[in-house]
Structure formats: C-alpha cells, structure tokens
Amino acid sequence: MVDTGPFGSVKATIFRLLYRNPKSNGVVAGLAGLTPTDRLLDIGCGAGAALAHAARIVTDGHVAGVDPTEKLARLTAARVPTATVEVAGAEALPFADDAFTVAWSISAYHHWPDPVAGLAEAFRVVEKGGRLIIAEGHKASPGGHGLDDSEVEQLVERLAAVGFGEPTVSHPDAGRKRLVMVTATA
C-alpha cells in the first residue's frame, strides 16, 4: 500500500521515537471517563500511545484506531495487538454507523485536510449519546500545531453544524503543555 499520510517513512519513524508516550495522551485517556465496555475509536492514532492507554481500560469492549500514515498504523497495530487499526483519514472512516461509544482525536485534528468532513464522519460512527473528544495543544495564535481560541470557537461551531451537541471546553494540564479539550455528545 502506498503511504498517503502526512508523514513519509522516515518522518514516521522519527515521530514514533519522539512522541512514543506523550503526557497529553495519558491525560486525555484519564479524563475521558472510559469504561471496560466502551467501544473507542482513536482518529489519528499516530504511534498508538493513547490507544495503548485505552486498551488497558477497555477490557470488555473494543478499541480501534485509524491513521492516514501506513507506517504509523502498522506500528500501532503491533503496539496494541487487541485493537483494530486501519489506514484511513478522518474524512473516510472504515467503520459502520454507530460503531463506537467514544471517539477521540489527540493532537491530530489540526492535520485533518477537511475538518468538517472528518467531524461528520465522527458523528456517523459514534452512537447517539456517545462522545467525541478533540484534544490539542492550546496556543496563543493561529497556525501550526494545536488550536488557538478562535480555532476552538470554530471547532465548537463545526461540531454543532454536523449534529453534535453539548460541547464543553476544558484546559487540562499536561505538564509543560497546556491542552484544550473539546468534548461533545452525539
């Protein structure tokens, strides 16, 4: 398969080494309120750190991840062998409607080529009453990795436009990195 993701093979290897266990993944996994019976989708699973956290909690349900970079998806599948891991972007999730109780995207939303299409796909695969969590680094100005306040407002508007309701915005501490976490209900 041709690697169609934002990272080539060399960049994917470097990313995996540098970001194997970012603190933000553990923070979001801890705050997500996962239960053993949840069905979780990690959109933009990268090297699989957050999915590994989820797999330790979701023992009777199921965990799955997608990443548009083939090498990162393969690394995640090896790291979390109980997970279903697919090569896919947020805009075309290869899962059935209402397949998940929780979906999250941790430090990946800012990479989505078409955020509205990705949010619509998340809405499709999250069952009614389920949750979507978007967590990014919080930054002072637009551009680059993470979201600034205006981008958070835009995200909240987009969530409403595709059908999500009750968005909440929080700023959990992840050590040196300040996060913004937006949670919405399908």
PDB file of C-alpha atoms in Angstrom:
ATOM      1  CA  MET A   1       0.000   0.000   0.000  1.00  0.00           C
ATOM      2  CA  VAL A   2       1.241   3.495  -0.778  1.00  0.00           C
ATOM      3  CA  ASP A   3       1.735   5.745   2.221  1.00  0.00           C
ATOM      4  CA  THR A   4      -0.767   8.559   1.640  1.00  0.00           C
ATOM      5  CA  GLY A   5      -0.459  10.172   5.048  1.00  0.00           C
ATOM      6  CA  PRO A   6       1.201  13.420   6.057  1.00  0.00           C
ATOM      7  CA  PHE A   7       4.321  11.549   7.175  1.00  0.00           C
ATOM      8  CA  GLY A   8       6.717   9.612   4.977  1.00  0.00           C
ATOM      9  CA  SER A   9       8.507   6.533   6.313  1.00  0.00           C
ATOM     10  CA  VAL A  10      11.478   8.435   7.745  1.00  0.00           C
ATOM     11  CA  LYS A  11       9.301  11.131   9.341  1.00  0.00           C
ATOM     12  CA  ALA A  12       7.019   8.428  10.788  1.00  0.00           C
ATOM     13  CA  THR A  13       9.998   6.709  12.422  1.00  0.00           C
ATOM     14  CA  ILE A  14      11.253   9.976  13.903  1.00  0.00           C
ATOM     15  CA  PHE A  15       7.729  10.855  15.101  1.00  0.00           C
ATOM     16  CA  ARG A  16       7.385   7.442  16.766  1.00  0.00           C
ATOM     17  CA  LEU A  17      10.686   7.869  18.605  1.00  0.00           C
ATOM     18  CA  LEU A  18       9.999  11.428  19.755  1.00  0.00           C
ATOM     19  CA  TYR A  19       6.313  11.020  20.637  1.00  0.00           C
ATOM     20  CA  ARG A  20       6.045   7.406  21.778  1.00  0.00           C
ATOM     21  CA  ASN A  21       4.394   8.300  25.110  1.00  0.00           C
ATOM     22  CA  PRO A  22       3.381  11.967  25.208  1.00  0.00           C
ATOM     23  CA  LYS A  23       1.914  13.016  28.538  1.00  0.00           C
ATOM     24  CA  SER A  24      -1.125  14.526  26.770  1.00  0.00           C
ATOM     25  CA  ASN A  25      -2.296  11.058  25.678  1.00  0.00           C
ATOM     26  CA  GLY A  26      -2.380   9.757  29.238  1.00  0.00           C
ATOM     27  CA  VAL A  27      -4.092  12.916  30.472  1.00  0.00           C
ATOM     28  CA  VAL A  28      -6.865  12.682  27.868  1.00  0.00           C
ATOM     29  CA  ALA A  29      -7.271   8.936  28.388  1.00  0.00           C
ATOM     30  CA  GLY A  30      -7.614   9.536  32.119  1.00  0.00           C
ATOM     31  CA  LEU A  31     -10.173  12.320  31.690  1.00  0.00           C
ATOM     32  CA  ALA A  32     -12.226  10.520  29.020  1.00  0.00           C
ATOM     33  CA  GLY A  33     -14.158   8.500  31.579  1.00  0.00           C
ATOM     34  CA  LEU A  34     -13.729   5.250  29.664  1.00  0.00           C
ATOM     35  CA  THR A  35     -15.361   2.111  30.993  1.00  0.00           C
ATOM     36  CA  PRO A  36     -14.393  -1.526  30.415  1.00  0.00           C
ATOM     37  CA  THR A  37     -17.303  -1.956  27.967  1.00  0.00           C
ATOM     38  CA  ASP A  38     -16.740   1.125  25.803  1.00  0.00           C
ATOM     39  CA  ARG A  39     -16.021   0.928  22.106  1.00  0.00           C
ATOM     40  CA  LEU A  40     -13.347   3.545  21.377  1.00  0.00           C
ATOM     41  CA  LEU A  41     -12.039   4.935  18.097  1.00  0.00           C
ATOM     42  CA  ASP A  42      -8.770   6.885  18.049  1.00  0.00           C
ATOM     43  CA  ILE A  43      -8.810   9.137  14.967  1.00  0.00           C
ATOM     44  CA  GLY A  44      -5.216   9.919  14.022  1.00  0.00           C
ATOM     45  CA  CYS A  45      -3.759   7.299  16.349  1.00  0.00           C
ATOM     46  CA  GLY A  46      -0.154   8.057  15.371  1.00  0.00           C
ATOM     47  CA  ALA A  47       2.276   5.753  17.179  1.00  0.00           C
ATOM     48  CA  GLY A  48      -0.521   4.323  19.354  1.00  0.00           C
ATOM     49  CA  ALA A  49       0.215   5.795  22.798  1.00  0.00           C
ATOM     50  CA  ALA A  50      -3.372   6.877  23.511  1.00  0.00           C
ATOM     51  CA  LEU A  51      -4.792   3.652  22.091  1.00  0.00           C
ATOM     52  CA  ALA A  52      -2.479   1.671  24.407  1.00  0.00           C
ATOM     53  CA  HIS A  53      -3.840   3.654  27.387  1.00  0.00           C
ATOM     54  CA  ALA A  54      -7.408   2.956  26.250  1.00  0.00           C
ATOM     55  CA  ALA A  55      -6.778  -0.776  25.763  1.00  0.00           C
ATOM     56  CA  ARG A  56      -5.770  -1.074  29.420  1.00  0.00           C
ATOM     57  CA  ILE A  57      -9.174   0.346  30.458  1.00  0.00           C
ATOM     58  CA  VAL A  58     -11.475  -1.027  27.740  1.00  0.00           C
ATOM     59  CA  THR A  59     -11.166  -4.717  28.530  1.00  0.00           C
ATOM     60  CA  ASP A  60     -14.641  -5.999  27.608  1.00  0.00           C
ATOM     61  CA  GLY A  61     -15.378  -3.592  24.748  1.00  0.00           C
ATOM     62  CA  HIS A  62     -13.220  -2.808  21.757  1.00  0.00           C
ATOM     63  CA  VAL A  63     -10.577  -0.286  20.729  1.00  0.00           C
ATOM     64  CA  ALA A  64      -9.791   0.790  17.191  1.00  0.00           C
ATOM     65  CA  GLY A  65      -7.578   3.368  15.565  1.00  0.00           C
ATOM     66  CA  VAL A  66      -7.051   4.991  12.193  1.00  0.00           C
ATOM     67  CA  ASP A  67      -4.118   6.907  10.838  1.00  0.00           C
ATOM     68  CA  PRO A  68      -3.520   8.060   7.271  1.00  0.00           C
ATOM     69  CA  THR A  69       0.168   7.110   7.510  1.00  0.00           C
ATOM     70  CA  GLU A  70       0.616   3.417   6.791  1.00  0.00           C
ATOM     71  CA  LYS A  71       3.818   3.060   8.822  1.00  0.00           C
ATOM     72  CA  LEU A  72       2.247   4.630  11.927  1.00  0.00           C
ATOM     73  CA  ALA A  73      -0.841   2.407  11.568  1.00  0.00           C
ATOM     74  CA  ARG A  74       1.419  -0.665  11.370  1.00  0.00           C
ATOM     75  CA  LEU A  75       3.381   0.473  14.444  1.00  0.00           C
ATOM     76  CA  THR A  76       0.131   0.992  16.364  1.00  0.00           C
ATOM     77  CA  ALA A  77      -1.196  -2.433  15.342  1.00  0.00           C
ATOM     78  CA  ALA A  78       1.998  -4.029  16.660  1.00  0.00           C
ATOM     79  CA  ARG A  79       1.900  -1.964  19.854  1.00  0.00           C
ATOM     80  CA  VAL A  80      -1.788  -2.692  20.589  1.00  0.00           C
ATOM     81  CA  PRO A  81      -2.455  -6.149  19.114  1.00  0.00           C
ATOM     82  CA  THR A  82      -6.005  -6.290  20.530  1.00  0.00           C
ATOM     83  CA  ALA A  83      -7.000  -3.195  18.538  1.00  0.00           C
ATOM     84  CA  THR A  84      -8.398  -2.923  15.047  1.00  0.00           C
ATOM     85  CA  VAL A  85      -6.114  -0.482  13.227  1.00  0.00           C
ATOM     86  CA  GLU A  86      -6.793   0.801   9.722  1.00  0.00           C
ATOM     87  CA  VAL A  87      -5.007   3.130   7.325  1.00  0.00           C
ATOM     88  CA  ALA A  88      -7.554   5.912   6.853  1.00  0.00           C
ATOM     89  CA  GLY A  89      -8.092   9.594   7.334  1.00  0.00           C
ATOM     90  CA  ALA A  90     -10.782  11.214   9.433  1.00  0.00           C
ATOM     91  CA  GLU A  91     -12.783  12.046   6.304  1.00  0.00           C
ATOM     92  CA  ALA A  92     -13.422   8.387   5.365  1.00  0.00           C
ATOM     93  CA  LEU A  93     -13.664   6.201   8.463  1.00  0.00           C
ATOM     94  CA  PRO A  94     -13.912   2.487   7.520  1.00  0.00           C
ATOM     95  CA  PHE A  95     -16.458   1.594  10.208  1.00  0.00           C
ATOM     96  CA  ALA A  96     -20.211   1.116  10.401  1.00  0.00           C
ATOM     97  CA  ASP A  97     -22.639   3.742  11.619  1.00  0.00           C
ATOM     98  CA  ASP A  98     -22.940   3.915  15.427  1.00  0.00           C
ATOM     99  CA  ALA A  99     -19.962   1.557  15.882  1.00  0.00           C
ATOM    100  CA  PHE A 100     -18.390   3.428  18.822  1.00  0.00           C
ATOM    101  CA  THR A 101     -19.404   4.837  22.197  1.00  0.00           C
ATOM    102  CA  VAL A 102     -16.392   7.179  22.291  1.00  0.00           C
ATOM    103  CA  ALA A 103     -14.144   8.643  19.612  1.00  0.00           C
ATOM    104  CA  TRP A 104     -11.188  10.910  20.205  1.00  0.00           C
ATOM    105  CA  SER A 105      -8.539  12.725  18.267  1.00  0.00           C
ATOM    106  CA  ILE A 106      -5.500  13.730  20.281  1.00  0.00           C
ATOM    107  CA  SER A 107      -3.093  16.192  18.677  1.00  0.00           C
ATOM    108  CA  ALA A 108      -4.288  15.161  15.220  1.00  0.00           C
ATOM    109  CA  TYR A 109      -7.330  17.347  14.415  1.00  0.00           C
ATOM    110  CA  HIS A 110      -5.107  20.195  13.193  1.00  0.00           C
ATOM    111  CA  HIS A 111      -3.783  17.805  10.487  1.00  0.00           C
ATOM    112  CA  TRP A 112      -7.215  16.933   9.063  1.00  0.00           C
ATOM    113  CA  PRO A 113      -7.411  18.183   5.446  1.00  0.00           C
ATOM    114  CA  ASP A 114     -11.203  18.640   5.693  1.00  0.00           C
ATOM    115  CA  PRO A 115     -12.225  19.144   9.344  1.00  0.00           C
ATOM    116  CA  VAL A 116     -15.962  19.403   8.612  1.00  0.00           C
ATOM    117  CA  ALA A 117     -15.960  16.104   6.688  1.00  0.00           C
ATOM    118  CA  GLY A 118     -13.942  14.484   9.492  1.00  0.00           C
ATOM    119  CA  LEU A 119     -16.355  15.691  12.164  1.00  0.00           C
ATOM    120  CA  ALA A 120     -19.310  14.480  10.076  1.00  0.00           C
ATOM    121  CA  GLU A 121     -17.669  11.056   9.814  1.00  0.00           C
ATOM    122  CA  ALA A 122     -17.069  11.017  13.578  1.00  0.00           C
ATOM    123  CA  PHE A 123     -20.749  11.860  14.104  1.00  0.00           C
ATOM    124  CA  ARG A 124     -21.699   8.949  11.813  1.00  0.00           C
ATOM    125  CA  VAL A 125     -19.613   6.337  13.659  1.00  0.00           C
ATOM    126  CA  VAL A 126     -20.354   7.492  17.229  1.00  0.00           C
ATOM    127  CA  GLU A 127     -23.627   6.106  18.551  1.00  0.00           C
ATOM    128  CA  LYS A 128     -26.273   8.536  19.759  1.00  0.00           C
ATOM    129  CA  GLY A 129     -25.416   9.556  23.306  1.00  0.00           C
ATOM    130  CA  GLY A 130     -21.756   8.734  22.671  1.00  0.00           C
ATOM    131  CA  ARG A 131     -18.921  11.252  22.901  1.00  0.00           C
ATOM    132  CA  LEU A 132     -16.317  12.818  20.674  1.00  0.00           C
ATOM    133  CA  ILE A 133     -13.230  14.313  22.283  1.00  0.00           C
ATOM    134  CA  ILE A 134     -10.879  16.591  20.372  1.00  0.00           C
ATOM    135  CA  ALA A 135      -7.705  17.404  22.325  1.00  0.00           C
ATOM    136  CA  GLU A 136      -4.965  19.660  21.017  1.00  0.00           C
ATOM    137  CA  GLY A 137      -2.187  21.795  22.385  1.00  0.00           C
ATOM    138  CA  HIS A 138      -3.510  25.253  23.263  1.00  0.00           C
ATOM    139  CA  LYS A 139      -1.618  28.071  21.597  1.00  0.00           C
ATOM    140  CA  ALA A 140      -1.693  31.847  21.557  1.00  0.00           C
ATOM    141  CA  SER A 141      -2.050  32.448  17.803  1.00  0.00           C
ATOM    142  CA  PRO A 142      -3.328  30.651  14.679  1.00  0.00           C
ATOM    143  CA  GLY A 143      -1.235  28.324  12.562  1.00  0.00           C
ATOM    144  CA  GLY A 144       0.960  25.368  13.365  1.00  0.00           C
ATOM    145  CA  HIS A 145       0.304  22.517  15.748  1.00  0.00           C
ATOM    146  CA  GLY A 146      -2.616  22.907  18.135  1.00  0.00           C
ATOM    147  CA  LEU A 147      -5.544  25.312  18.388  1.00  0.00           C
ATOM    148  CA  ASP A 148      -5.839  28.927  19.464  1.00  0.00           C
ATOM    149  CA  ASP A 149      -9.018  30.398  20.981  1.00  0.00           C
ATOM    150  CA  SER A 150     -10.544  31.363  17.610  1.00  0.00           C
ATOM    151  CA  GLU A 151      -9.883  27.858  16.240  1.00  0.00           C
ATOM    152  CA  VAL A 152     -11.543  26.359  19.326  1.00  0.00           C
ATOM    153  CA  GLU A 153     -14.614  28.539  18.702  1.00  0.00           C
ATOM    154  CA  GLN A 154     -14.628  27.408  15.073  1.00  0.00           C
ATOM    155  CA  LEU A 155     -14.398  23.762  16.192  1.00  0.00           C
ATOM    156  CA  VAL A 156     -17.382  24.205  18.542  1.00  0.00           C
ATOM    157  CA  GLU A 157     -19.386  25.750  15.665  1.00  0.00           C
ATOM    158  CA  ARG A 158     -18.413  22.904  13.334  1.00  0.00           C
ATOM    159  CA  LEU A 159     -19.423  20.301  15.919  1.00  0.00           C
ATOM    160  CA  ALA A 160     -22.894  21.880  16.137  1.00  0.00           C
ATOM    161  CA  ALA A 161     -23.141  22.100  12.343  1.00  0.00           C
ATOM    162  CA  VAL A 162     -22.644  18.336  11.914  1.00  0.00           C
ATOM    163  CA  GLY A 163     -25.044  17.407  14.730  1.00  0.00           C
ATOM    164  CA  PHE A 164     -23.004  17.164  17.924  1.00  0.00           C
ATOM    165  CA  GLY A 165     -24.456  18.847  20.967  1.00  0.00           C
ATOM    166  CA  GLU A 166     -23.457  19.964  24.432  1.00  0.00           C
ATOM    167  CA  PRO A 167     -19.807  20.841  23.702  1.00  0.00           C
ATOM    168  CA  THR A 168     -17.644  21.595  26.694  1.00  0.00           C
ATOM    169  CA  VAL A 169     -14.212  23.157  26.555  1.00  0.00           C
ATOM    170  CA  SER A 170     -11.607  22.496  29.217  1.00  0.00           C
ATOM    171  CA  HIS A 171      -7.891  23.148  29.593  1.00  0.00           C
ATOM    172  CA  PRO A 172      -6.346  20.174  31.377  1.00  0.00           C
ATOM    173  CA  ASP A 173      -2.725  20.390  32.469  1.00  0.00           C
ATOM    174  CA  ALA A 174      -0.324  18.076  30.664  1.00  0.00           C
ATOM    175  CA  GLY A 175       2.923  19.135  32.264  1.00  0.00           C
ATOM    176  CA  ARG A 176       4.702  21.763  30.191  1.00  0.00           C
ATOM    177  CA  LYS A 177       1.988  21.614  27.544  1.00  0.00           C
ATOM    178  CA  ARG A 178      -1.390  23.313  28.087  1.00  0.00           C
ATOM    179  CA  LEU A 179      -4.154  21.409  26.372  1.00  0.00           C
ATOM    180  CA  VAL A 180      -7.540  22.383  25.069  1.00  0.00           C
ATOM    181  CA  MET A 181     -10.055  19.537  25.192  1.00  0.00           C
ATOM    182  CA  VAL A 182     -13.430  19.865  23.471  1.00  0.00           C
ATOM    183  CA  THR A 183     -15.977  17.174  24.294  1.00  0.00           C
ATOM    184  CA  ALA A 184     -19.335  16.860  22.525  1.00  0.00           C
ATOM    185  CA  THR A 185     -22.223  14.390  22.606  1.00  0.00           C
ATOM    186  CA  ALA A 186     -23.693  12.723  19.519  1.00  0.00           C
TER     187      ALA A 186
END
